[in-house]
Amino acid sequence: MAAAAVLAQPSYYPAANERIRIDGPDHEPYFPRVDGVPAGFPRQLHSPLVWDAKEMGSKNDWIIHLTDEDTMALELALRTFQKSGLHVSQISKENFPLPEELATLLDDVSEQCYSGRGFCVLRGLDPRRFTEEEHGVLYGGISAHVAPERGFQDFEKEQVLCSSSPSRSLPYVKKETIVSPGFTDGAMAFHTDLGDILSLYIVDVSAQGGRSLIASSWKVYNDLALEKPEVLHTLAENWTFDTFRDKDKYPPFTRPLLHCADGKVIFQCSRRPFTGFRPLKRDPSLPPITRRQIDALDSIHYYAARNAITLDIQRGDVIYMNNMSILHGRESYEKPANENQTAPDTSAQDRHLLKFFLRDPKRAWKMPPALEKLWHSIYGPNRPDGSREEVWVLVKEKGVPDRWQVNG
């Protein structure tokens, strides 16, 4: 009698030399070689968006150093907006006015994200000069000059500015209840978020570790096209996503992890919907992940890791990266020694990031049909009458990673 099929559920973070074996009549014992890339995809990508660790690691032109005059102009724009009495969701280039030279510099950041190397880091802000609420307003004003459209980050399609400060939360929240790697101090596998441009504002850094890792997904694509094109075929097929939410309100859905439109390749992938995370387990009623899919997920991670550079981020850095052409991960990090501090302590080095999903309509790529609805839900209206209302998380509720005090 043949042995029953056995599936070893893949881990969220792939271990070195991890090998998953699935035995059974429905799974092939090996992956036959496939000649060529999926139909409609380019054989190779040629663009400044294609780079490797050796090439990019030898440069530092992706760091844009703000001058004293720049930072003074940004602070003046912040005070101007505060005096206007406008709600923070109304922030724009017009009501966050900057000198022409600085405004042009920020517009060039958008150009680099869409058509250049795919990422930039602004350096020179001093977060200690601003209150917790002012961080979000300043960050929003700067970002309005880079890419004016802000995307929703939550399932309810309300929040556009979110905060991540796992170190502050961990002393109060049981680790076994945390369901997102972003709210832990552990490493994060290479993945993409949602939308055009992923942006992070580094309010504070960890005591040790926690560096961001980024790789050109277009370089990953080129390498896979030459070495393992069968992986590209697997990624371009429909996968069943588990939302880990109320199945009536947020049902599972199918979508490829690899897309192409107008000659541009877009990775839209994360391991979590297929592996689960800690207490979250993939719904056993969903189609089980296959050995071929596991190999594809691991290939994304390993190929990105070998091509990645490390962003040694500093307090006050603002990162902008093309989420459609960049895969990113994170090292694990250490919490501050004094976990129970009650008063602000700028020496504690407690990792604290703010995040936007941004889009610049004048440079935005054409979306493939499989992503059009998703992109519209992120950047489009969120009210029945066709209007849009944004929630900005400016002040974090202490000790609770998923509850916020909402401004306005």
CSV table of C-alpha atoms in Angstrom, one decimal:
chain,number,residue,atom,x,y,z
A,1,MET,CA,0.0,0.0,0.0
A,2,ALA,CA,1.4,3.4,-1.0
A,3,ALA,CA,2.2,5.7,1.8
A,4,ALA,CA,-0.1,8.7,2.4
A,5,ALA,CA,1.1,12.0,1.1
A,6,VAL,CA,3.0,13.9,3.8
A,7,LEU,CA,3.3,17.7,3.7
A,8,ALA,CA,5.9,19.4,5.8
A,9,GLN,CA,4.5,22.9,6.3
A,10,PRO,CA,7.2,25.4,5.3
A,11,SER,CA,8.4,27.9,7.9
A,12,TYR,CA,8.0,31.6,7.6
A,13,TYR,CA,11.7,32.2,7.7
A,14,PRO,CA,13.5,29.5,5.6
A,15,ALA,CA,16.4,27.8,7.5
A,16,ALA,CA,19.7,27.5,5.8
A,17,ASN,CA,19.7,24.5,3.4
A,18,GLU,CA,16.1,23.8,4.3
A,19,ARG,CA,14.7,21.0,2.2
A,20,ILE,CA,11.0,20.2,2.2
A,21,ARG,CA,9.9,16.8,0.8
A,22,ILE,CA,6.4,15.9,-0.2
A,23,ASP,CA,5.7,12.3,-1.1
A,24,GLY,CA,2.7,11.1,-2.9
A,25,PRO,CA,1.2,10.5,-6.4
A,26,ASP,CA,0.2,14.2,-6.8
A,27,HIS,CA,3.7,15.6,-6.4
A,28,GLU,CA,6.6,15.1,-8.7
A,29,PRO,CA,9.8,14.0,-7.1
A,30,TYR,CA,11.8,16.6,-9.1
A,31,PHE,CA,11.3,19.7,-11.1
A,32,PRO,CA,11.7,19.2,-14.8
A,33,ARG,CA,13.6,21.9,-16.6
A,34,VAL,CA,11.5,24.5,-18.4
A,35,ASP,CA,12.9,26.3,-21.4
A,36,GLY,CA,12.2,30.0,-21.4
A,37,VAL,CA,10.2,32.4,-19.3
A,38,PRO,CA,6.3,32.4,-19.0
A,39,ALA,CA,4.5,33.7,-22.1
A,40,GLY,CA,4.3,37.4,-22.2
A,41,PHE,CA,7.3,38.0,-19.9
A,42,PRO,CA,10.7,39.4,-21.1
A,43,ARG,CA,13.6,37.1,-21.5
A,44,GLN,CA,15.8,39.5,-19.5
A,45,LEU,CA,15.2,43.0,-18.0
A,46,HIS,CA,17.5,45.8,-18.9
A,47,SER,CA,17.3,48.9,-16.7
A,48,PRO,CA,19.0,50.7,-13.8
A,49,LEU,CA,16.5,48.9,-11.7
A,50,VAL,CA,18.6,45.8,-12.3
A,51,TRP,CA,21.6,45.7,-9.8
A,52,ASP,CA,23.5,43.4,-7.6
A,53,ALA,CA,25.2,43.7,-4.2
A,54,LYS,CA,28.7,44.2,-5.7
A,55,GLU,CA,27.5,47.0,-7.9
A,56,MET,CA,25.3,48.9,-5.4
A,57,GLY,CA,27.4,48.1,-2.4
A,58,SER,CA,30.3,50.1,-3.8
A,59,LYS,CA,28.2,53.2,-4.2
A,60,ASN,CA,26.6,55.6,-1.7
A,61,ASP,CA,24.9,58.0,-4.2
A,62,TRP,CA,21.6,56.6,-3.0
A,63,ILE,CA,22.0,58.5,0.3
A,64,ILE,CA,20.8,62.1,-0.2
A,65,HIS,CA,22.2,64.3,2.5
A,66,LEU,CA,20.0,67.1,3.6
A,67,THR,CA,21.8,70.4,4.3
A,68,ASP,CA,21.1,72.6,7.3
A,69,GLU,CA,19.2,74.9,5.0
A,70,ASP,CA,17.1,71.9,3.8
A,71,THR,CA,16.2,70.8,7.4
A,72,MET,CA,15.4,74.4,8.4
A,73,ALA,CA,13.1,74.7,5.3
A,74,LEU,CA,11.3,71.4,6.3
A,75,GLU,CA,10.8,72.6,9.8
A,76,LEU,CA,9.4,75.9,8.6
A,77,ALA,CA,7.0,74.0,6.3
A,78,LEU,CA,5.9,71.9,9.3
A,79,ARG,CA,5.1,75.0,11.4
A,80,THR,CA,3.3,76.6,8.4
A,81,PHE,CA,1.1,73.6,8.0
A,82,GLN,CA,0.4,73.5,11.8
A,83,LYS,CA,-0.7,77.1,11.8
A,84,SER,CA,-3.1,76.5,8.8
A,85,GLY,CA,-5.4,74.5,11.1
A,86,LEU,CA,-5.9,71.9,8.3
A,87,HIS,CA,-6.4,68.2,9.2
A,88,VAL,CA,-3.3,66.2,8.6
A,89,SER,CA,-5.0,64.2,5.9
A,90,GLN,CA,-5.2,67.3,3.8
A,91,ILE,CA,-1.4,67.8,3.7
A,92,SER,CA,-0.1,68.4,0.2
A,93,LYS,CA,2.8,70.1,-1.7
A,94,GLU,CA,0.8,73.3,-1.8
A,95,ASN,CA,0.2,73.6,2.0
A,96,PHE,CA,3.6,72.2,2.9
A,97,PRO,CA,5.6,74.7,0.9
A,98,LEU,CA,9.3,74.1,0.2
A,99,PRO,CA,12.0,76.1,-1.7
A,100,GLU,CA,12.1,75.1,-5.4
A,101,GLU,CA,15.5,73.4,-5.2
A,102,LEU,CA,14.5,71.2,-2.3
A,103,ALA,CA,11.1,70.4,-3.9
A,104,THR,CA,12.9,69.4,-7.1
A,105,LEU,CA,15.3,67.2,-5.1
A,106,LEU,CA,12.3,65.4,-3.6
A,107,ASP,CA,10.7,65.0,-7.0
A,108,ASP,CA,13.9,63.4,-8.2
A,109,VAL,CA,13.6,60.8,-5.4
A,110,SER,CA,10.3,59.7,-7.1
A,111,GLU,CA,12.1,59.5,-10.5
A,112,GLN,CA,14.9,57.3,-8.9
A,113,CYS,CA,12.3,55.0,-7.4
A,114,TYR,CA,10.4,54.5,-10.7
A,115,SER,CA,13.1,54.6,-13.3
A,116,GLY,CA,16.5,54.7,-11.5
A,117,ARG,CA,18.1,52.4,-9.0
A,118,GLY,CA,14.7,51.9,-7.3
A,119,PHE,CA,15.4,53.5,-3.9
A,120,CYS,CA,16.8,56.5,-2.0
A,121,VAL,CA,17.5,57.4,1.6
A,122,LEU,CA,17.1,60.9,2.8
A,123,ARG,CA,19.5,61.6,5.7
A,124,GLY,CA,19.9,64.7,7.9
A,125,LEU,CA,16.7,65.0,10.0
A,126,ASP,CA,17.0,65.0,13.8
A,127,PRO,CA,13.8,63.3,15.2
A,128,ARG,CA,14.7,64.6,18.7
A,129,ARG,CA,13.6,68.1,17.6
A,130,PHE,CA,10.0,66.9,17.1
A,131,THR,CA,7.1,65.5,19.2
A,132,GLU,CA,5.6,62.1,18.4
A,133,GLU,CA,2.7,63.7,16.7
A,134,GLU,CA,5.0,66.0,14.6
A,135,HIS,CA,6.9,63.1,13.2
A,136,GLY,CA,3.9,62.0,11.2
A,137,VAL,CA,3.1,65.5,9.9
A,138,LEU,CA,6.7,66.2,8.9
A,139,TYR,CA,7.0,62.8,7.2
A,140,GLY,CA,3.7,63.3,5.4
A,141,GLY,CA,4.8,66.7,4.2
A,142,ILE,CA,8.1,65.4,2.8
A,143,SER,CA,6.4,62.5,1.2
A,144,ALA,CA,3.7,64.7,-0.5
A,145,HIS,CA,6.6,66.1,-2.6
A,146,VAL,CA,7.9,62.6,-3.5
A,147,ALA,CA,4.7,60.8,-4.3
A,148,PRO,CA,1.4,62.6,-3.4
A,149,GLU,CA,-1.0,59.6,-3.3
A,150,ARG,CA,-1.1,57.7,0.0
A,151,GLY,CA,-2.3,54.1,0.2
A,152,PHE,CA,-4.4,52.3,2.8
A,153,GLN,CA,-2.5,49.8,4.9
A,154,ASP,CA,-5.2,48.0,6.9
A,155,PHE,CA,-7.9,45.5,5.9
A,156,GLU,CA,-10.6,48.1,6.6
A,157,LYS,CA,-9.0,50.5,4.1
A,158,GLU,CA,-8.7,53.5,6.5
A,159,GLN,CA,-5.2,53.9,7.8
A,160,VAL,CA,-2.5,55.5,5.6
A,161,LEU,CA,0.2,56.2,8.2
A,162,CYS,CA,1.1,53.3,10.5
A,163,SER,CA,3.7,52.9,13.2
A,164,SER,CA,5.9,50.0,14.1
A,165,SER,CA,7.6,49.9,17.5
A,166,PRO,CA,7.8,46.3,18.5
A,167,SER,CA,10.3,46.8,21.3
A,168,ARG,CA,7.9,49.0,23.3
A,169,SER,CA,5.2,46.5,22.9
A,170,LEU,CA,7.0,43.3,23.7
A,171,PRO,CA,7.2,43.8,27.5
A,172,TYR,CA,3.4,44.1,27.5
A,173,VAL,CA,2.2,41.7,24.9
A,174,LYS,CA,2.8,37.9,24.9
A,175,LYS,CA,5.0,36.9,22.1
A,176,GLU,CA,2.9,33.9,21.3
A,177,THR,CA,-0.1,36.2,20.4
A,178,ILE,CA,1.8,38.3,17.8
A,179,VAL,CA,0.7,37.3,14.3
A,180,SER,CA,2.9,39.6,12.2
A,181,PRO,CA,6.7,39.4,11.9
A,182,GLY,CA,6.7,43.2,11.7
A,183,PHE,CA,5.7,43.4,15.4
A,184,THR,CA,8.6,41.1,16.5
A,185,ASP,CA,12.3,41.6,17.0
A,186,GLY,CA,13.0,38.6,14.7
A,187,ALA,CA,14.3,38.5,11.2
A,188,MET,CA,11.9,39.1,8.3
A,189,ALA,CA,12.1,37.0,5.1
A,190,PHE,CA,12.5,38.8,1.8
A,191,HIS,CA,9.1,40.0,0.6
A,192,THR,CA,7.2,42.9,-0.9
A,193,ASP,CA,4.5,45.1,0.7
A,194,LEU,CA,1.7,46.7,-1.3
A,195,GLY,CA,1.5,49.6,-3.6
A,196,ASP,CA,4.1,51.5,-5.7
A,197,ILE,CA,6.5,53.0,-3.2
A,198,LEU,CA,7.2,51.7,0.3
A,199,SER,CA,8.5,54.4,2.6
A,200,LEU,CA,9.9,54.2,6.1
A,201,TYR,CA,10.8,57.0,8.5
A,202,ILE,CA,13.3,55.9,11.1
A,203,VAL,CA,12.3,57.7,14.3
A,204,ASP,CA,14.6,55.5,16.3
A,205,VAL,CA,16.9,52.5,15.8
A,206,SER,CA,17.5,49.4,17.8
A,207,ALA,CA,20.4,49.0,20.2
A,208,GLN,CA,21.9,46.3,17.9
A,209,GLY,CA,20.9,44.7,14.7
A,210,GLY,CA,17.6,45.4,12.8
A,211,ARG,CA,19.2,46.6,9.6
A,212,SER,CA,17.1,46.6,6.5
A,213,LEU,CA,18.1,44.4,3.6
A,214,ILE,CA,17.1,45.2,0.1
A,215,ALA,CA,17.6,43.5,-3.3
A,216,SER,CA,16.6,44.2,-6.8
A,217,SER,CA,13.7,41.9,-7.7
A,218,TRP,CA,14.5,42.6,-11.4
A,219,LYS,CA,18.0,41.1,-10.8
A,220,VAL,CA,16.3,38.1,-9.0
A,221,TYR,CA,14.1,37.7,-12.1
A,222,ASN,CA,17.0,37.8,-14.5
A,223,ASP,CA,19.0,35.2,-12.5
A,224,LEU,CA,16.0,32.9,-12.2
A,225,ALA,CA,15.3,33.3,-16.0
A,226,LEU,CA,18.8,32.0,-16.7
A,227,GLU,CA,19.2,29.4,-13.9
A,228,LYS,CA,15.7,28.3,-12.8
A,229,PRO,CA,13.0,29.5,-15.3
A,230,GLU,CA,10.6,26.8,-13.9
A,231,VAL,CA,10.4,29.0,-10.7
A,232,LEU,CA,9.1,31.9,-12.8
A,233,HIS,CA,6.4,29.7,-14.3
A,234,THR,CA,5.3,28.6,-10.8
A,235,LEU,CA,5.3,32.2,-9.6
A,236,ALA,CA,3.2,33.3,-12.6
A,237,GLU,CA,0.5,30.7,-11.8
A,238,ASN,CA,-2.4,31.4,-9.4
A,239,TRP,CA,-1.7,30.8,-5.7
A,240,THR,CA,-4.4,30.5,-3.0
A,241,PHE,CA,-3.9,33.2,-0.3
A,242,ASP,CA,-5.1,32.8,3.2
A,243,THR,CA,-6.3,36.1,4.8
A,244,PHE,CA,-6.3,34.7,8.3
A,245,ARG,CA,-9.4,36.7,8.9
A,246,ASP,CA,-13.2,36.2,9.0
A,247,LYS,CA,-13.7,34.1,5.8
A,248,ASP,CA,-17.1,35.6,5.2
A,249,LYS,CA,-15.8,39.2,5.2
A,250,TYR,CA,-12.3,38.5,4.0
A,251,PRO,CA,-12.4,35.3,2.0
A,252,PRO,CA,-9.3,33.5,0.6
A,253,PHE,CA,-8.4,34.6,-2.9
A,254,THR,CA,-6.2,33.5,-5.8
A,255,ARG,CA,-3.5,35.6,-7.6
A,256,PRO,CA,0.0,35.1,-9.1
A,257,LEU,CA,3.1,36.2,-7.2
A,258,LEU,CA,4.7,37.4,-10.4
A,259,HIS,CA,3.1,39.8,-12.9
A,260,CYS,CA,4.0,41.6,-16.1
A,261,ALA,CA,2.6,44.7,-17.8
A,262,ASP,CA,4.0,47.0,-20.4
A,263,GLY,CA,7.3,45.1,-20.3
A,264,LYS,CA,7.7,45.6,-16.6
A,265,VAL,CA,7.9,42.7,-14.2
A,266,ILE,CA,6.3,43.1,-10.8
A,267,PHE,CA,6.8,40.7,-7.8
A,268,GLN,CA,3.9,40.8,-5.3
A,269,CYS,CA,4.8,38.2,-2.8
A,270,SER,CA,5.2,37.3,0.9
A,271,ARG,CA,5.6,34.0,2.6
A,272,ARG,CA,3.1,34.6,5.4
A,273,PRO,CA,-0.2,33.9,3.5
A,274,PHE,CA,1.2,30.4,2.7
A,275,THR,CA,3.2,29.5,5.8
A,276,GLY,CA,1.3,31.3,8.5
A,277,PHE,CA,3.2,32.9,11.4
A,278,ARG,CA,3.4,31.7,15.0
A,279,PRO,CA,-0.3,31.2,16.2
A,280,LEU,CA,-1.6,31.8,12.7
A,281,LYS,CA,-2.0,28.5,10.8
A,282,ARG,CA,-3.0,28.1,7.2
A,283,ASP,CA,-6.6,26.9,6.8
A,284,PRO,CA,-6.4,23.2,6.2
A,285,SER,CA,-9.4,23.4,3.9
A,286,LEU,CA,-7.4,25.5,1.4
A,287,PRO,CA,-5.4,23.8,-1.3
A,288,PRO,CA,-2.1,22.7,0.4
A,289,ILE,CA,1.1,24.5,-0.7
A,290,THR,CA,3.0,22.3,-3.1
A,291,ARG,CA,6.6,21.3,-3.1
A,292,ARG,CA,7.0,23.3,-6.3
A,293,GLN,CA,5.6,26.4,-4.6
A,294,ILE,CA,7.8,25.9,-1.6
A,295,ASP,CA,10.8,25.8,-3.8
A,296,ALA,CA,9.6,29.0,-5.5
A,297,LEU,CA,9.2,30.8,-2.2
A,298,ASP,CA,12.6,29.6,-1.0
A,299,SER,CA,14.2,30.6,-4.4
A,300,ILE,CA,12.9,34.2,-4.0
A,301,HIS,CA,14.4,34.4,-0.5
A,302,TYR,CA,17.8,32.8,-1.4
A,303,TYR,CA,18.2,34.7,-4.7
A,304,ALA,CA,17.4,38.0,-3.0
A,305,ALA,CA,19.7,37.3,-0.1
A,306,ARG,CA,22.7,36.7,-2.5
A,307,ASN,CA,22.1,40.0,-4.3
A,308,ALA,CA,21.1,42.1,-1.3
A,309,ILE,CA,22.7,45.2,0.3
A,310,THR,CA,22.4,46.3,3.9
A,311,LEU,CA,20.9,49.7,4.7
A,312,ASP,CA,22.7,50.7,7.9
A,313,ILE,CA,19.9,53.0,8.8
A,314,GLN,CA,20.2,56.0,11.2
A,315,ARG,CA,17.8,58.0,13.3
A,316,GLY,CA,16.0,60.4,11.0
A,317,ASP,CA,16.5,58.5,7.8
A,318,VAL,CA,13.6,58.4,5.4
A,319,ILE,CA,13.7,55.5,3.0
A,320,TYR,CA,11.8,55.4,-0.3
A,321,MET,CA,11.8,52.2,-2.4
A,322,ASN,CA,10.0,50.9,-5.4
A,323,ASN,CA,7.9,48.1,-3.9
A,324,MET,CA,7.4,46.7,-7.5
A,325,SER,CA,11.1,46.2,-8.2
A,326,ILE,CA,12.7,45.8,-4.7
A,327,LEU,CA,12.5,42.9,-2.3
A,328,HIS,CA,13.2,43.7,1.3
A,329,GLY,CA,13.9,41.9,4.5
A,330,ARG,CA,15.2,42.7,8.0
A,331,GLU,CA,17.8,41.4,10.4
A,332,SER,CA,16.8,40.4,13.9
A,333,TYR,CA,17.6,42.9,16.6
A,334,GLU,CA,17.9,43.5,20.3
A,335,LYS,CA,15.4,45.3,22.5
A,336,PRO,CA,16.7,48.2,24.7
A,337,ALA,CA,18.0,47.1,28.1
A,338,ASN,CA,15.5,49.2,30.0
A,339,GLU,CA,12.2,47.8,28.8
A,340,ASN,CA,10.1,49.3,31.5
A,341,GLN,CA,11.0,52.9,31.0
A,342,THR,CA,8.0,55.3,31.4
A,343,ALA,CA,9.6,58.5,30.3
A,344,PRO,CA,11.1,59.2,26.8
A,345,ASP,CA,14.8,58.3,26.7
A,346,THR,CA,16.6,59.2,23.5
A,347,SER,CA,19.5,57.0,24.5
A,348,ALA,CA,17.4,53.8,24.8
A,349,GLN,CA,17.6,53.1,21.1
A,350,ASP,CA,14.1,51.6,20.9
A,351,ARG,CA,13.3,50.7,17.2
A,352,HIS,CA,10.4,52.9,16.0
A,353,LEU,CA,9.4,53.3,12.3
A,354,LEU,CA,6.6,55.1,10.5
A,355,LYS,CA,5.4,53.7,7.2
A,356,PHE,CA,3.6,54.9,4.1
A,357,PHE,CA,2.4,53.2,0.8
A,358,LEU,CA,2.9,56.0,-1.8
A,359,ARG,CA,2.2,56.5,-5.5
A,360,ASP,CA,3.2,59.2,-7.9
A,361,PRO,CA,0.5,59.3,-10.6
A,362,LYS,CA,2.7,61.1,-13.2
A,363,ARG,CA,5.2,58.2,-13.1
A,364,ALA,CA,3.0,55.2,-12.0
A,365,TRP,CA,3.4,52.0,-14.0
A,366,LYS,CA,0.6,50.3,-15.8
A,367,MET,CA,-0.9,47.7,-13.6
A,368,PRO,CA,-1.6,44.1,-14.8
A,369,PRO,CA,-5.2,43.1,-14.7
A,370,ALA,CA,-4.6,40.8,-11.7
A,371,LEU,CA,-3.4,43.8,-9.6
A,372,GLU,CA,-5.8,46.5,-10.8
A,373,LYS,CA,-8.5,45.9,-8.3
A,374,LEU,CA,-6.0,45.7,-5.4
A,375,TRP,CA,-4.3,48.9,-6.4
A,376,HIS,CA,-7.7,50.7,-6.7
A,377,SER,CA,-8.6,49.5,-3.2
A,378,ILE,CA,-5.3,50.9,-1.9
A,379,TYR,CA,-5.3,54.3,-3.6
A,380,GLY,CA,-8.9,54.8,-4.5
A,381,PRO,CA,-12.0,55.9,-2.6
A,382,ASN,CA,-13.0,54.1,0.6
A,383,ARG,CA,-16.5,55.5,1.1
A,384,PRO,CA,-19.8,54.4,-0.6
A,385,ASP,CA,-20.3,57.9,-2.0
A,386,GLY,CA,-16.9,57.7,-3.8
A,387,SER,CA,-15.1,59.9,-1.4
A,388,ARG,CA,-11.9,59.2,0.5
A,389,GLU,CA,-11.2,59.6,4.2
A,390,GLU,CA,-7.7,58.9,5.7
A,391,VAL,CA,-6.8,57.8,9.2
A,392,TRP,CA,-3.3,58.9,10.3
A,393,VAL,CA,-1.7,57.1,13.2
A,394,LEU,CA,0.2,59.9,14.8
A,395,VAL,CA,0.3,58.7,18.5
A,396,LYS,CA,0.8,55.1,19.3
A,397,GLU,CA,-1.2,53.6,22.2
A,398,LYS,CA,1.5,52.2,24.6
A,399,GLY,CA,2.0,48.5,24.8
A,400,VAL,CA,-0.6,47.5,22.2
A,401,PRO,CA,0.8,46.8,18.7
A,402,ASP,CA,-2.5,46.9,16.9
A,403,ARG,CA,-4.5,49.6,18.6
A,404,TRP,CA,-4.0,53.3,18.0
A,405,GLN,CA,-5.1,56.7,19.2
A,406,VAL,CA,-6.4,58.3,16.0
A,407,ASN,CA,-5.8,62.0,15.3
A,408,GLY,CA,-8.9,64.1,14.5
